[in-house]
């Protein structure tokens, strides 16, 4: 099993964000992939997406700006099925590969 950790620091939003110059709250975000050939391939693609700043976005939540997941689907749990962003989900690897 692969567990990916994305540590997003708190900072100030920049031009192009919803409210430039406003502080936002970061956090730790985990994603899970199977430890097999396909899972490792997806992990490398997710790394590239992260490096290109495509993984997260800043959103307003209860009057506070915070980092949240973007539009690339991530499995944030090992269980719970598709409805809870977990496994089992027989189509996830193919779907996320298409998005990436």
Short mmCIF file of C-alpha atoms in Angstrom, two decimals:
data_model
loop_
_atom_site.label_atom_id
_atom_site.label_comp_id
_atom_site.label_asym_id
_atom_site.label_seq_id
_atom_site.Cartn_x
_atom_site.Cartn_y
_atom_site.Cartn_z
CA UNK A 1 0.00 0.00 0.00
CA UNK A 2 1.21 3.48 -0.84
CA UNK A 3 0.32 6.42 1.38
CA UNK A 4 1.05 9.84 -0.07
CA UNK A 5 1.38 12.83 2.24
CA UNK A 6 0.91 16.37 0.97
CA UNK A 7 1.87 18.98 3.55
CA UNK A 8 0.46 22.35 2.63
CA UNK A 9 1.69 25.26 4.73
CA UNK A 10 -0.45 28.19 5.72
CA UNK A 11 0.40 31.31 3.71
CA UNK A 12 -1.13 34.22 1.80
CA UNK A 13 -3.00 33.74 -1.46
CA UNK A 14 -1.50 35.04 -4.67
CA UNK A 15 -2.80 36.59 -7.87
CA UNK A 16 -5.19 34.11 -9.49
CA UNK A 17 -6.48 32.78 -6.16
CA UNK A 18 -10.04 33.63 -5.03
CA UNK A 19 -8.95 36.44 -2.70
CA UNK A 20 -5.37 37.56 -3.48
CA UNK A 21 -3.38 38.73 -0.46
CA UNK A 22 -5.63 37.00 2.07
CA UNK A 23 -4.13 34.48 4.50
CA UNK A 24 -5.18 30.86 4.11
CA UNK A 25 -4.87 27.79 6.28
CA UNK A 26 -2.89 24.77 5.06
CA UNK A 27 -2.96 21.22 6.37
CA UNK A 28 -1.85 17.64 5.90
CA UNK A 29 -3.58 15.70 3.13
CA UNK A 30 -3.25 11.94 2.61
CA UNK A 31 -3.96 9.88 -0.49
CA UNK A 32 -3.81 6.12 -0.90
CA UNK A 33 -2.85 3.91 -3.82
CA UNK A 34 -2.22 0.19 -4.22
CA UNK A 35 1.47 -0.75 -4.17
CA UNK A 36 1.61 -2.28 -7.63
CA UNK A 37 2.70 -1.22 -11.11
CA UNK A 38 -0.44 0.85 -11.78
CA UNK A 39 -0.40 2.45 -8.33
CA UNK A 40 3.25 3.50 -8.70
CA UNK A 41 2.52 4.92 -12.18
CA UNK A 42 -0.38 6.97 -10.80
CA UNK A 43 1.83 8.14 -7.89
CA UNK A 44 4.35 9.55 -10.38
CA UNK A 45 1.58 11.28 -12.35
CA UNK A 46 0.15 12.73 -9.12
CA UNK A 47 3.62 14.03 -8.24
CA UNK A 48 3.83 15.82 -11.60
CA UNK A 49 0.37 17.29 -11.11
CA UNK A 50 1.38 18.52 -7.65
CA UNK A 51 4.57 20.09 -9.00
CA UNK A 52 2.44 21.90 -11.61
CA UNK A 53 0.13 23.21 -8.85
CA UNK A 54 -2.89 21.26 -10.11
CA UNK A 55 -3.63 19.20 -6.97
CA UNK A 56 -5.05 21.78 -4.55
CA UNK A 57 -7.08 24.95 -4.56
CA UNK A 58 -7.95 27.64 -2.04
CA UNK A 59 -11.59 27.95 -1.06
CA UNK A 60 -13.58 30.00 1.41
CA UNK A 61 -15.09 27.86 4.15
CA UNK A 62 -17.11 29.51 6.92
CA UNK A 63 -15.41 32.85 6.31
CA UNK A 64 -11.92 31.34 6.35
CA UNK A 65 -9.68 30.69 3.36
CA UNK A 66 -8.23 27.18 3.31
CA UNK A 67 -6.44 24.72 1.09
CA UNK A 68 -8.70 21.96 -0.26
CA UNK A 69 -8.38 19.18 -2.81
CA UNK A 70 -8.70 20.35 -6.41
CA UNK A 71 -10.38 18.56 -9.29
CA UNK A 72 -8.08 15.52 -9.50
CA UNK A 73 -9.78 12.66 -7.65
CA UNK A 74 -7.80 11.17 -4.75
CA UNK A 75 -8.55 8.20 -2.53
CA UNK A 76 -8.37 9.63 0.98
CA UNK A 77 -9.21 6.38 2.76
CA UNK A 78 -8.44 2.68 2.40
CA UNK A 79 -12.04 1.72 2.94
CA UNK A 80 -15.58 3.03 2.62
CA UNK A 81 -15.84 2.47 -1.12
CA UNK A 82 -16.29 5.06 -3.82
CA UNK A 83 -18.93 6.95 -1.85
CA UNK A 84 -16.34 7.80 0.86
CA UNK A 85 -13.32 8.34 -1.41
CA UNK A 86 -11.99 4.91 -0.46
CA UNK A 87 -11.53 1.43 -1.74
CA UNK A 88 -12.86 -0.83 -3.13
CA UNK A 89 -13.36 1.11 -6.34
CA UNK A 90 -12.62 -1.03 -9.37
CA UNK A 91 -12.56 1.95 -11.75
CA UNK A 92 -10.52 4.50 -9.77
CA UNK A 93 -7.06 3.91 -11.28
CA UNK A 94 -8.41 4.10 -14.83
CA UNK A 95 -10.48 7.22 -14.02
CA UNK A 96 -7.67 9.12 -12.32
CA UNK A 97 -5.25 8.16 -15.10
CA UNK A 98 -7.68 9.67 -17.63
CA UNK A 99 -7.88 12.90 -15.61
CA UNK A 100 -4.12 13.09 -15.24
#
